[in-house]
mmCIF file of C-alpha atoms in Angstrom:
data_model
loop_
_atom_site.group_PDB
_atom_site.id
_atom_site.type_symbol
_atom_site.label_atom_id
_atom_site.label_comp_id
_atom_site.label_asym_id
_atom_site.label_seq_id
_atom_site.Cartn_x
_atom_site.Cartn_y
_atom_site.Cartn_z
ATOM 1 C CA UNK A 1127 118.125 65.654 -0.400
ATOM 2 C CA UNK A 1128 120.176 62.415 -0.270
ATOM 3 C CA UNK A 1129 120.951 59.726 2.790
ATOM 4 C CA UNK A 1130 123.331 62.337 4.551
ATOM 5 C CA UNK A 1131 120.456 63.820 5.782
ATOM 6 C CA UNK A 1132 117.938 60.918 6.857
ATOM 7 C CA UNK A 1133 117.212 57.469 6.531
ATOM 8 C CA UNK A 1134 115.675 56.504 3.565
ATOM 9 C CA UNK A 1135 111.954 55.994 3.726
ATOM 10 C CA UNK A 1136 110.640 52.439 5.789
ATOM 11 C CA UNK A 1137 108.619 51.262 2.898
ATOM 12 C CA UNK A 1138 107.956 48.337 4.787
ATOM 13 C CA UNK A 1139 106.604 48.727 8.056
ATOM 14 C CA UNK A 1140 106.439 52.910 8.076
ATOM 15 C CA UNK A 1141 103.563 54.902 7.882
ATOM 16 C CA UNK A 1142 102.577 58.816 6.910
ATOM 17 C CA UNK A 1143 103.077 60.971 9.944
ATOM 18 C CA UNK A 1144 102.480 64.720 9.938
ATOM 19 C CA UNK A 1145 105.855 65.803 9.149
ATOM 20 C CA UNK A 1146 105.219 64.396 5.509
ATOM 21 C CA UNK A 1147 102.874 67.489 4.947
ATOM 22 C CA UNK A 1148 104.908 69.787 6.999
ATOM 23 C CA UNK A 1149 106.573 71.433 4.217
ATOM 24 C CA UNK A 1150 109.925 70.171 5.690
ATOM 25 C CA UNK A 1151 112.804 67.677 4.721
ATOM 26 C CA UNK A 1152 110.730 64.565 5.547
ATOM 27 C CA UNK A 1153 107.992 65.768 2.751
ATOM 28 C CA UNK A 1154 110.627 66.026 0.291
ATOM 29 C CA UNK A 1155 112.003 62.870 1.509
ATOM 30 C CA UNK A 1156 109.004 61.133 0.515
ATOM 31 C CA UNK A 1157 108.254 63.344 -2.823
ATOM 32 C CA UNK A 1158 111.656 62.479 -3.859
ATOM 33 C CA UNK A 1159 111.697 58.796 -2.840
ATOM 34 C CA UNK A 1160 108.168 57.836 -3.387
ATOM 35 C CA UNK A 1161 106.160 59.969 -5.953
ATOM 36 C CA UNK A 1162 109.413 61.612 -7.951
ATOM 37 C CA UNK A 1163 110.788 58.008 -8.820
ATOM 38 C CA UNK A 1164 107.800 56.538 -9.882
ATOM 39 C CA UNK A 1165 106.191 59.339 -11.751
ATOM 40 C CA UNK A 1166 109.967 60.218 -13.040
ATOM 41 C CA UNK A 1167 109.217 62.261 -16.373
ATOM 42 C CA UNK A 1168 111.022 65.348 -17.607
ATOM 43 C CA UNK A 1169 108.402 68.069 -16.575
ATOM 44 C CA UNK A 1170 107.989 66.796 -13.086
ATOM 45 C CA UNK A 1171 111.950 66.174 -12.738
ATOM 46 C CA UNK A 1172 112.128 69.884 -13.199
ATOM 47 C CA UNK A 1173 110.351 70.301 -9.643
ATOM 48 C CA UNK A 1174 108.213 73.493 -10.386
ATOM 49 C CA UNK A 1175 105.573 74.208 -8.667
ATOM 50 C CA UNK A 1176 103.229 73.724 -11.972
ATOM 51 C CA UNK A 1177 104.125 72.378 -15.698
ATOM 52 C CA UNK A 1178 104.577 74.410 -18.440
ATOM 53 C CA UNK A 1179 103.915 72.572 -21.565
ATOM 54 C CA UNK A 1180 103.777 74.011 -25.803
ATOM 55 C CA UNK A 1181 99.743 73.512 -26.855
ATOM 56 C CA UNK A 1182 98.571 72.853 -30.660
ATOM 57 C CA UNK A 1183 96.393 75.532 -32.007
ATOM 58 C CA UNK A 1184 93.056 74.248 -31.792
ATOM 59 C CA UNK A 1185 90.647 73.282 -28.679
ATOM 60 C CA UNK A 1186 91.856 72.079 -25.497
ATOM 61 C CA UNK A 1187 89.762 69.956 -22.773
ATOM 62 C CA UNK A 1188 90.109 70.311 -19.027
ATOM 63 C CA UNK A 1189 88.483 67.773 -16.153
ATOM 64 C CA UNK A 1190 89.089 67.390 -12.910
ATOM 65 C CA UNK A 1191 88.132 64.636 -10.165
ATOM 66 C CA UNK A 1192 88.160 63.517 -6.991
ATOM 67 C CA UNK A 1193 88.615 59.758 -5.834
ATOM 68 C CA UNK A 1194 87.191 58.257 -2.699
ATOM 69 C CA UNK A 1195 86.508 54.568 -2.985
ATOM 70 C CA UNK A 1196 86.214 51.901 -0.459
ATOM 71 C CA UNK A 1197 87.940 49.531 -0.464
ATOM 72 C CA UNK A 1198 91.501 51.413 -1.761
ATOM 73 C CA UNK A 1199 92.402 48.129 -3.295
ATOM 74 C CA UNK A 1200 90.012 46.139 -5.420
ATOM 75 C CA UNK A 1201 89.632 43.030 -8.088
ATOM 76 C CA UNK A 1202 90.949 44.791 -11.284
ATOM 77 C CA UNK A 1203 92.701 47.896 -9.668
ATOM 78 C CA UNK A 1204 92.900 50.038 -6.984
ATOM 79 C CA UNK A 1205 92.933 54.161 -6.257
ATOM 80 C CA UNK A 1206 95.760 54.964 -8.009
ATOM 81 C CA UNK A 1207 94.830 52.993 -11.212
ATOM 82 C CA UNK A 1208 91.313 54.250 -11.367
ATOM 83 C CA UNK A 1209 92.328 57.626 -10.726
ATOM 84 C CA UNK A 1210 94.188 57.916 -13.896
ATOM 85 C CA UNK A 1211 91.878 55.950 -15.761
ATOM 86 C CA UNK A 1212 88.706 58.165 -14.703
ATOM 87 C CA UNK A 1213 90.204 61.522 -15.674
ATOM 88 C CA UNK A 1214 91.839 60.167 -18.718
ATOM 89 C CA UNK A 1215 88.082 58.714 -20.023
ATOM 90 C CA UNK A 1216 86.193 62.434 -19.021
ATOM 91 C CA UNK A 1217 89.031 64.281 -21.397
ATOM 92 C CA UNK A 1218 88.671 61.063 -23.482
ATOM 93 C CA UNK A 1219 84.413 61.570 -23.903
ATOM 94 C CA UNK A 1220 85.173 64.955 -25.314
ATOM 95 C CA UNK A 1221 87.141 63.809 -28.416
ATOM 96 C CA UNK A 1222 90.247 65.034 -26.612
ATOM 97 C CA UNK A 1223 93.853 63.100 -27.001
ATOM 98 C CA UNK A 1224 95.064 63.154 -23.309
ATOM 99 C CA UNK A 1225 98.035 64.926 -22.903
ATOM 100 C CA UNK A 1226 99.012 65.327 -19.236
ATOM 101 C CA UNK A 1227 97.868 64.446 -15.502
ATOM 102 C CA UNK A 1228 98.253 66.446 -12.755
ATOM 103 C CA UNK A 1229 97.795 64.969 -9.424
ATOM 104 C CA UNK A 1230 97.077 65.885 -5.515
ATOM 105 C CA UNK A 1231 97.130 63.461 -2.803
ATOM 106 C CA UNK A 1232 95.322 63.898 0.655
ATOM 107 C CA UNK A 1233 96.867 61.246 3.024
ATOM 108 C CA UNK A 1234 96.153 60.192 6.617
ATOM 109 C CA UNK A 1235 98.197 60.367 9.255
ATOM 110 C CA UNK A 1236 99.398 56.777 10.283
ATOM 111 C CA UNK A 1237 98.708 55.333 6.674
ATOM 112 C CA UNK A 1238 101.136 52.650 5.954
ATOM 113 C CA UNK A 1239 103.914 53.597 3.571
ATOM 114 C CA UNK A 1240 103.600 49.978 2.031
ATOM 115 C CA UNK A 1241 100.071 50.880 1.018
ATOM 116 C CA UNK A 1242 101.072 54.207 -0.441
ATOM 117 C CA UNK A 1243 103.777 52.781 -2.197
ATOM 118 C CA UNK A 1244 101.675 49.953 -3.930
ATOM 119 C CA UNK A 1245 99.365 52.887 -4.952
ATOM 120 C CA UNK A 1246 101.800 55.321 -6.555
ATOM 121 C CA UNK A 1247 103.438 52.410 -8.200
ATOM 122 C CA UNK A 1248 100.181 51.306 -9.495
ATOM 123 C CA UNK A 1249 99.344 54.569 -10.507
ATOM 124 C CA UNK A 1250 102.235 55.527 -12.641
ATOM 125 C CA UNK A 1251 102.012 51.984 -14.124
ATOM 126 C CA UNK A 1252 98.550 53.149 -15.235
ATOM 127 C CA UNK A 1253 99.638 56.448 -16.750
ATOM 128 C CA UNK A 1254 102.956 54.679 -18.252
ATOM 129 C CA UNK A 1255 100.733 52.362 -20.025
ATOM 130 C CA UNK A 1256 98.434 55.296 -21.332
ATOM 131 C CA UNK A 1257 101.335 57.173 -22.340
ATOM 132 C CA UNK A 1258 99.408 60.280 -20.435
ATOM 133 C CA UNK A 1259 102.130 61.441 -17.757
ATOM 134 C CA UNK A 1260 101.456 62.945 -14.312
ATOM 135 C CA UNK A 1261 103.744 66.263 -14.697
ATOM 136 C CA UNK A 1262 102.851 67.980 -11.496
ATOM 137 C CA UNK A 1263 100.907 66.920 -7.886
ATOM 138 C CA UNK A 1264 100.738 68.521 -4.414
ATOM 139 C CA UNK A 1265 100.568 66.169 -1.342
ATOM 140 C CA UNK A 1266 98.831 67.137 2.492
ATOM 141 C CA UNK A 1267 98.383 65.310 5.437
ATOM 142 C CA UNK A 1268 95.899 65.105 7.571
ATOM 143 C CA UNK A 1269 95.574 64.482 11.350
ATOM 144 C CA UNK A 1270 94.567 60.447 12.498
ATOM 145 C CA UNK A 1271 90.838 60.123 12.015
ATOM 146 C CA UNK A 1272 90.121 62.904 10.269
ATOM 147 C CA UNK A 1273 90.655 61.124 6.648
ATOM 148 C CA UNK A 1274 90.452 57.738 5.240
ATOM 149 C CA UNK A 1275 93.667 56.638 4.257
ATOM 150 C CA UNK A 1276 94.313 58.023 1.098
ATOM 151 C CA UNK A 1277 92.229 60.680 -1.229
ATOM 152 C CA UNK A 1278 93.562 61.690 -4.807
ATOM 153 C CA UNK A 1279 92.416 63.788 -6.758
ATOM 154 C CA UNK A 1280 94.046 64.044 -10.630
ATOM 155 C CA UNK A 1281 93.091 66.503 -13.438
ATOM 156 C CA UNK A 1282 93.970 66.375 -16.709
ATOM 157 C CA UNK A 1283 94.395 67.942 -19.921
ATOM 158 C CA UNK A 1284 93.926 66.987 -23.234
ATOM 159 C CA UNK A 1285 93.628 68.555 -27.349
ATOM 160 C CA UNK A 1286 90.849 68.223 -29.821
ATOM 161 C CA UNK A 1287 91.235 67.775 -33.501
ATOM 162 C CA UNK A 1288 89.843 69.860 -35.671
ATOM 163 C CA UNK A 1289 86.650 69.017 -37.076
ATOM 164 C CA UNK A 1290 85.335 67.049 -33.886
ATOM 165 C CA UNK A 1291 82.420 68.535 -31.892
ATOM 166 C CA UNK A 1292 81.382 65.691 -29.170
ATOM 167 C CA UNK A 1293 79.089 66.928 -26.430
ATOM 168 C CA UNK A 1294 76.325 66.013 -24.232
ATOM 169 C CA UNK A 1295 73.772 68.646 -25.912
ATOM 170 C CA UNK A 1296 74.096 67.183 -29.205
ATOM 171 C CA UNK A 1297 71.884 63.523 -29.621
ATOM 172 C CA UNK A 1298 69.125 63.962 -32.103
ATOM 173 C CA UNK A 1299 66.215 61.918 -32.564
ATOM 174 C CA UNK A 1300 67.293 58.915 -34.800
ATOM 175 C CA UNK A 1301 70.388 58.667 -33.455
ATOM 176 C CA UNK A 1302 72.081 55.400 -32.406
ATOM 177 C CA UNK A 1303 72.722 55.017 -28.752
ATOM 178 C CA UNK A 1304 75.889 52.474 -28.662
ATOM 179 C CA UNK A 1305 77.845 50.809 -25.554
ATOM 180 C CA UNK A 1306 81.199 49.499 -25.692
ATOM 181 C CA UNK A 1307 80.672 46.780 -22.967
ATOM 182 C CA UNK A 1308 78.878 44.550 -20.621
ATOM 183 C CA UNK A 1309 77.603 46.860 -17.527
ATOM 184 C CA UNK A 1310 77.652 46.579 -13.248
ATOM 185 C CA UNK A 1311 81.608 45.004 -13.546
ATOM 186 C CA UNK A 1312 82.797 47.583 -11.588
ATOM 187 C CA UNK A 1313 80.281 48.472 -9.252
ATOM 188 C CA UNK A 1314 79.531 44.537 -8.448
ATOM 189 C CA UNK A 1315 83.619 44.081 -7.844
ATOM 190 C CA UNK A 1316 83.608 46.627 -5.459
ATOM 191 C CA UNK A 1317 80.405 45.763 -3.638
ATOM 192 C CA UNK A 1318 81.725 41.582 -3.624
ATOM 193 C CA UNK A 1319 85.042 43.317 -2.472
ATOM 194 C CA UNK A 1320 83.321 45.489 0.131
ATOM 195 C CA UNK A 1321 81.173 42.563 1.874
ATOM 196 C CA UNK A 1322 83.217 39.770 1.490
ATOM 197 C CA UNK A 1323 80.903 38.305 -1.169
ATOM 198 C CA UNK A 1324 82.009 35.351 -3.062
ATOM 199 C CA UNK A 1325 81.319 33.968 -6.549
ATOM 200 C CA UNK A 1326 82.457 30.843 -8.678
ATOM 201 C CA UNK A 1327 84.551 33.239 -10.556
ATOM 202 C CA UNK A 1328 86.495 36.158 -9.256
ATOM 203 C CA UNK A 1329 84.627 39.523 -10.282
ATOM 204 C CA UNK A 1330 87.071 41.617 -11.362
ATOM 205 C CA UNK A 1331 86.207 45.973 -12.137
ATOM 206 C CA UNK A 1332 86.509 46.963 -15.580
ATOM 207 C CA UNK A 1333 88.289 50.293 -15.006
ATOM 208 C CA UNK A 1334 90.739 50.788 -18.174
ATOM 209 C CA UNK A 1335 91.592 53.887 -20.146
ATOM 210 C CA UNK A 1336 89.421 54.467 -22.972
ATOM 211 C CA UNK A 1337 91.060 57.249 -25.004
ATOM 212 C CA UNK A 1338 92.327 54.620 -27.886
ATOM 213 C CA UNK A 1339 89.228 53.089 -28.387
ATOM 214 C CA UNK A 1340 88.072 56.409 -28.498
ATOM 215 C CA UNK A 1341 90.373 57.862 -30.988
ATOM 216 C CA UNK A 1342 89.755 54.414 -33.111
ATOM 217 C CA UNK A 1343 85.907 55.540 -33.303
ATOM 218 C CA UNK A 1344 86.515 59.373 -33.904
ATOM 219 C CA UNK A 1345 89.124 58.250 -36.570
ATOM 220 C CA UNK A 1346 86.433 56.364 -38.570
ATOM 221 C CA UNK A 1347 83.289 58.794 -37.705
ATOM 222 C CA UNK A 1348 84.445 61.750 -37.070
ATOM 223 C CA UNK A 1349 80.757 63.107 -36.735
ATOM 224 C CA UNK A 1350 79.780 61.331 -33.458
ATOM 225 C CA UNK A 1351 77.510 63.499 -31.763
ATOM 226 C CA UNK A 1352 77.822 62.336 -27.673
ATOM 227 C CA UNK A 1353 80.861 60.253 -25.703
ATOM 228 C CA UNK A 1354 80.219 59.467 -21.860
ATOM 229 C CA UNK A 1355 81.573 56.790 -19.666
ATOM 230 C CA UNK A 1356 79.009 55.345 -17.237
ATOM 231 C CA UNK A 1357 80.180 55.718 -13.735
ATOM 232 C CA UNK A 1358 78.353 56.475 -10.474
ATOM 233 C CA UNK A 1359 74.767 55.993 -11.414
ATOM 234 C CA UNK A 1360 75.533 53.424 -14.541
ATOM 235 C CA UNK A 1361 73.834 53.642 -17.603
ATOM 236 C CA UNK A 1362 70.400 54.868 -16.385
ATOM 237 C CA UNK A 1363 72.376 57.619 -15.259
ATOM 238 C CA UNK A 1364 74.232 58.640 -18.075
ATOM 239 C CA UNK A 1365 71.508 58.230 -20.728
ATOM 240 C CA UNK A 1366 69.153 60.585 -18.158
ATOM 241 C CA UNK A 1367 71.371 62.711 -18.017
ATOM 242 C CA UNK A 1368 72.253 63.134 -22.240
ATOM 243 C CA UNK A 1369 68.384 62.779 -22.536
ATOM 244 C CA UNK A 1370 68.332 66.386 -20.653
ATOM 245 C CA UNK A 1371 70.723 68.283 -22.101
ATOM 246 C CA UNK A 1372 69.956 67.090 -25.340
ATOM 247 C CA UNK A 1373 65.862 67.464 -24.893
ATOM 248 C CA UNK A 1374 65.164 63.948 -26.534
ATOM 249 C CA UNK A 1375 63.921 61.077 -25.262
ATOM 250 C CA UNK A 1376 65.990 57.215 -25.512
ATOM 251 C CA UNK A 1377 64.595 54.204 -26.121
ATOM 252 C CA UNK A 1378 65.967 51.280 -24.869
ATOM 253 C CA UNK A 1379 65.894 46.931 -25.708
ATOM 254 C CA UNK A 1380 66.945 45.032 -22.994
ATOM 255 C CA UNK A 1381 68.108 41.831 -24.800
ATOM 256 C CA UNK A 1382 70.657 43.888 -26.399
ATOM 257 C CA UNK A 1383 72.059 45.517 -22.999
ATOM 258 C CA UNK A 1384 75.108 43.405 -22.664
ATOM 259 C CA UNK A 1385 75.581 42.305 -19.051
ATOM 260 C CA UNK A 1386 77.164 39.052 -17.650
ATOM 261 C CA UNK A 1387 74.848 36.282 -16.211
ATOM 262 C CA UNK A 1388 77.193 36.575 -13.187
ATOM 263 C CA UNK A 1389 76.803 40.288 -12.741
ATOM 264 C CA UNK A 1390 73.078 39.908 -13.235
ATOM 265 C CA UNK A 1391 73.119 36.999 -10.571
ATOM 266 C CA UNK A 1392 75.033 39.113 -8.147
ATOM 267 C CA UNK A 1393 72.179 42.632 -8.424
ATOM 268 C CA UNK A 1394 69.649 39.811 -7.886
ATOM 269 C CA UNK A 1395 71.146 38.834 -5.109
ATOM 270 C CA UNK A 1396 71.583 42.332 -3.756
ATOM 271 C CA UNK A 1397 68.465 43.671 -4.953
ATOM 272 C CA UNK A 1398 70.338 45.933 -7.836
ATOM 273 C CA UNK A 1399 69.771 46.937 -11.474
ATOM 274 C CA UNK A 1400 72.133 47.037 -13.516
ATOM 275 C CA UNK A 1401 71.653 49.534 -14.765
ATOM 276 C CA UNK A 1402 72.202 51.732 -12.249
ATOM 277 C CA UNK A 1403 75.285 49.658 -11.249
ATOM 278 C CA UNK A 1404 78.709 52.330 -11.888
ATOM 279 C CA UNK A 1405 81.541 51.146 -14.580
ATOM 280 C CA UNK A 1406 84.963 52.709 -15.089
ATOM 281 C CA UNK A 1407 85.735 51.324 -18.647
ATOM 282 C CA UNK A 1408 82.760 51.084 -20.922
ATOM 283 C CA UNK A 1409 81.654 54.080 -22.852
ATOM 284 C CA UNK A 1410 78.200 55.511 -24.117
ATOM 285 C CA UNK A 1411 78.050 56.187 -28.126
ATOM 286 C CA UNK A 1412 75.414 58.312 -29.798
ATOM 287 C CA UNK A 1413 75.839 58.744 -33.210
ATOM 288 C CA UNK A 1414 73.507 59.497 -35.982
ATOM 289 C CA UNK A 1415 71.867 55.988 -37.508
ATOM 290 C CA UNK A 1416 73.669 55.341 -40.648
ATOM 291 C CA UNK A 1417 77.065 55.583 -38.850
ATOM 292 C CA UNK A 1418 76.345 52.904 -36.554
ATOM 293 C CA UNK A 1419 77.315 49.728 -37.801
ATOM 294 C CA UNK A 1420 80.393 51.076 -38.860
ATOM 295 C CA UNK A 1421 81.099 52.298 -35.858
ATOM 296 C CA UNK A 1422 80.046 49.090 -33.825
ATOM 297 C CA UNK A 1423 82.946 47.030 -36.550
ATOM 298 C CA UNK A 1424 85.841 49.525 -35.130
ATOM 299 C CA UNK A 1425 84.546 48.915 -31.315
ATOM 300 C CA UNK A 1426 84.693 44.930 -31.888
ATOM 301 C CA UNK A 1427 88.469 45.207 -33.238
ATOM 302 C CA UNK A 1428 89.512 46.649 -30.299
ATOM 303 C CA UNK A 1429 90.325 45.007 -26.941
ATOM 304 C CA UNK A 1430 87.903 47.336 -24.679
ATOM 305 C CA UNK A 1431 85.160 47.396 -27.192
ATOM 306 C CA UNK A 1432 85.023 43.419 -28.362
ATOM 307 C CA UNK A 1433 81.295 43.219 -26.364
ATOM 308 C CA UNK A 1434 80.158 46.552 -27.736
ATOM 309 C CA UNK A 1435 76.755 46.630 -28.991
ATOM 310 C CA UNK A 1436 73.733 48.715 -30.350
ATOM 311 C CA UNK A 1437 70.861 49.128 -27.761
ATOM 312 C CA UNK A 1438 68.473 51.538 -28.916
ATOM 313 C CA UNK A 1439 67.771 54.923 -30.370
ATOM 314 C CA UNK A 1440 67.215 58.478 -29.548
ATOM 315 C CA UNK A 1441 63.354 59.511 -29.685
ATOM 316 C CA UNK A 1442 61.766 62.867 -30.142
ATOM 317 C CA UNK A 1443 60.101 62.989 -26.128
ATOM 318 C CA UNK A 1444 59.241 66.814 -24.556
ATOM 319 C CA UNK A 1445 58.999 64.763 -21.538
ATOM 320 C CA UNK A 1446 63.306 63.537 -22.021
ATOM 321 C CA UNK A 1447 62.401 59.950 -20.653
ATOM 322 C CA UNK A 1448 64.490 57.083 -21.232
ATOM 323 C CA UNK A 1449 62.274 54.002 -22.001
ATOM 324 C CA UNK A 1450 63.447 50.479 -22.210
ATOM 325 C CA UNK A 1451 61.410 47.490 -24.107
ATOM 326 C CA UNK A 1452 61.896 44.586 -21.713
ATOM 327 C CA UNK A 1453 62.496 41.260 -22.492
ATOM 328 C CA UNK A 1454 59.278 40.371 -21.640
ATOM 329 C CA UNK A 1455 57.862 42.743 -24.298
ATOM 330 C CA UNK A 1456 56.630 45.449 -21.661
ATOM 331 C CA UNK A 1457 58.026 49.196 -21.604
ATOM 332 C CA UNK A 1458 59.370 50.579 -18.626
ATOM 333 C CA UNK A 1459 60.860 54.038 -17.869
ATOM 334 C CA UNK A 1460 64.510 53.921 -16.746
ATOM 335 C CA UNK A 1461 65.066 56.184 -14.115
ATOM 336 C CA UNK A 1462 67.684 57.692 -12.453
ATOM 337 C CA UNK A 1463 68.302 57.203 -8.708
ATOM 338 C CA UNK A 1464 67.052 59.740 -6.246
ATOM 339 C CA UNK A 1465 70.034 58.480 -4.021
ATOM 340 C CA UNK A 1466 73.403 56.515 -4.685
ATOM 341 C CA UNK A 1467 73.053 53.162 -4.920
ATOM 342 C CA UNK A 1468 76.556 52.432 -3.525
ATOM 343 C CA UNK A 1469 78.835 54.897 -2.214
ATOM 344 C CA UNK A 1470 82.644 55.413 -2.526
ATOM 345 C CA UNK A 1471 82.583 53.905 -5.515
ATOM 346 C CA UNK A 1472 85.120 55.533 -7.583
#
């Protein structure tokens, strides 16, 4: 398709109409113009309908997921950042080097083009920078009112090294439990976003790919028994849900939770914990005692890991609570919610 045909594409002051889902020239028109010439790697140039791609013997890792946050544009990011960066961290948390994205969009009839643009652009500035490609994607559109703006969802693929085993069922009482980063930065950014809250300092998410850091830990311990990253639900989450498929309990100490006075001003104010509060770039460790220290040095000589810190230990527990010593030298259990705390948040 070329300008002998149509116009090129009002980036400016167009929007998505149907006939950018109809199959037709105008949804090549904006494949080629918009997603093609951002995304622009060899597998996608070759405009199959999937990507075919040579694997290394050995394990591969597959995740998919869906983004819906409000609003699309955020301090720190946006959709089409965090959308690479989430699927990227859940191949990531398996050991896995990420290999390749694949990506569908679900757009709303009468979203601006301007907005889509600054999204796709943002998006393949994301993967460009993670060196993790989007080789294939699928767009639809739906009719006015019946979306919100933009959905994507990406999946991606990645390969695990021989000799790593990382999974969820695999903490063992004695273990370390490690986190890479303060907590709530993400989930606080989009709620100040979301309400028009303000602050002294501009709260900014912490969504970043975390599959160097990762391979920086696996590189020195190998053994690591669990990886997550903390997102809807926060830490509580997370450890409840490792505490379960593991059968252990956790134990947690508060002072050594790392979490900014100004994120812990802003639950206050809004009645959250922080815990509960969702992240997109911190990571959840569990690794057997003696490896931790080591472990923590690697995390501190990286950029995403410099606030990383120990903050408790997995217990022997039937029961598989997760227990925190508080600062004031009480024990509470740390539950997960029965709801969401804040929807559309990734």
């Amino acid at each position: 398709m070329n300008g002998t045909f149509m116009k090129r594409l009002n980036l400016r002051d167009g929007s998505v109409d149907m006939t950018h889902g109809s199959g037709g020239r105008a949804m090549a028109q904006l494949i080629e113009e918009l997603f093609l010439s951002r995304f622009d790697n060899e597998l996608l140039a070759r405009g199959n309908d999937q990507a075919a791609f040579d694997v290394r013997q050995g394990r591969m890792v597959m995740s998919t997921d869906a983004h819906v946050i409000s609003p699309l544009f955020f301090p720190g990011g946006d959709i089409g950042s965090l959308s690479v960066h989430g699927t990227i961290n859940d191949v990531a948390m398996a050991g896995a080097r990420p290999l390749y994205l694949g990506a569908a969009f679900i757009l709303e009839e009468g979203f601006p083009l301007r907005d889509l643009e600054r999204v796709v652009v943002s998006m393949a500035a994301a993967a460009s920078e993670a060196g993790v490609p989007v080789v294939t994607g699928d767009t639809k559109v739906v009719e006015r009112g019946k979306g919100d703006g933009i959905f994507i969802t990406t999946t991606g693929v990645g390969w695990v090294p021989p000799g790593v085993d990382i999974s969820a069922d695999r903490a063992r009482p004695g273990d370390a439990i490690l986190v890479s980063g303060s907590l709530g930065n993400h989930g606080v950014a989009i709620m100040s976003s979301r309400e028009g809250l303000e602050f002294d300092t501009t709260m900014e998410s912490d969504s970043a790919a975390l599959h160097t850091l990762m391979a920086d830990m696996v590189a020195a311990v190998p053994g690591i028994h669990c990886l997550r990253d903390p997102t809807r639900g926060g830490l509580a989450a997370t450890l409840n849900e490792l505490a379960r498929q593991s059968s252990v309990g956790m134990q947690l100490l508060e002072a050594a939770i790392p979490v900014t006075e100004q994120v812990r001003g802003a639950c206050e104010l809004l009645g959250l914990d922080p815990l509960n509060v969702a992240n997109e770039g911190r990571l959840v460790c569990i690794c057997e005692a003696r490896d931790a220290e080591r472990l923590l040095d690697v995390m501190h000589r990286h950029p995403l890991g410099r606030e990383a810190a120990i903050i408790g230990e997995v217990v022997a527990d039937e029961a598989c609570l997760v227990q925190m010593q508080t600062c004031l030298g009480g024990n509470r259990v740390v539950d997960w919610l029965a709801g969401e705390q804040l929807p559309r948040i990734c």
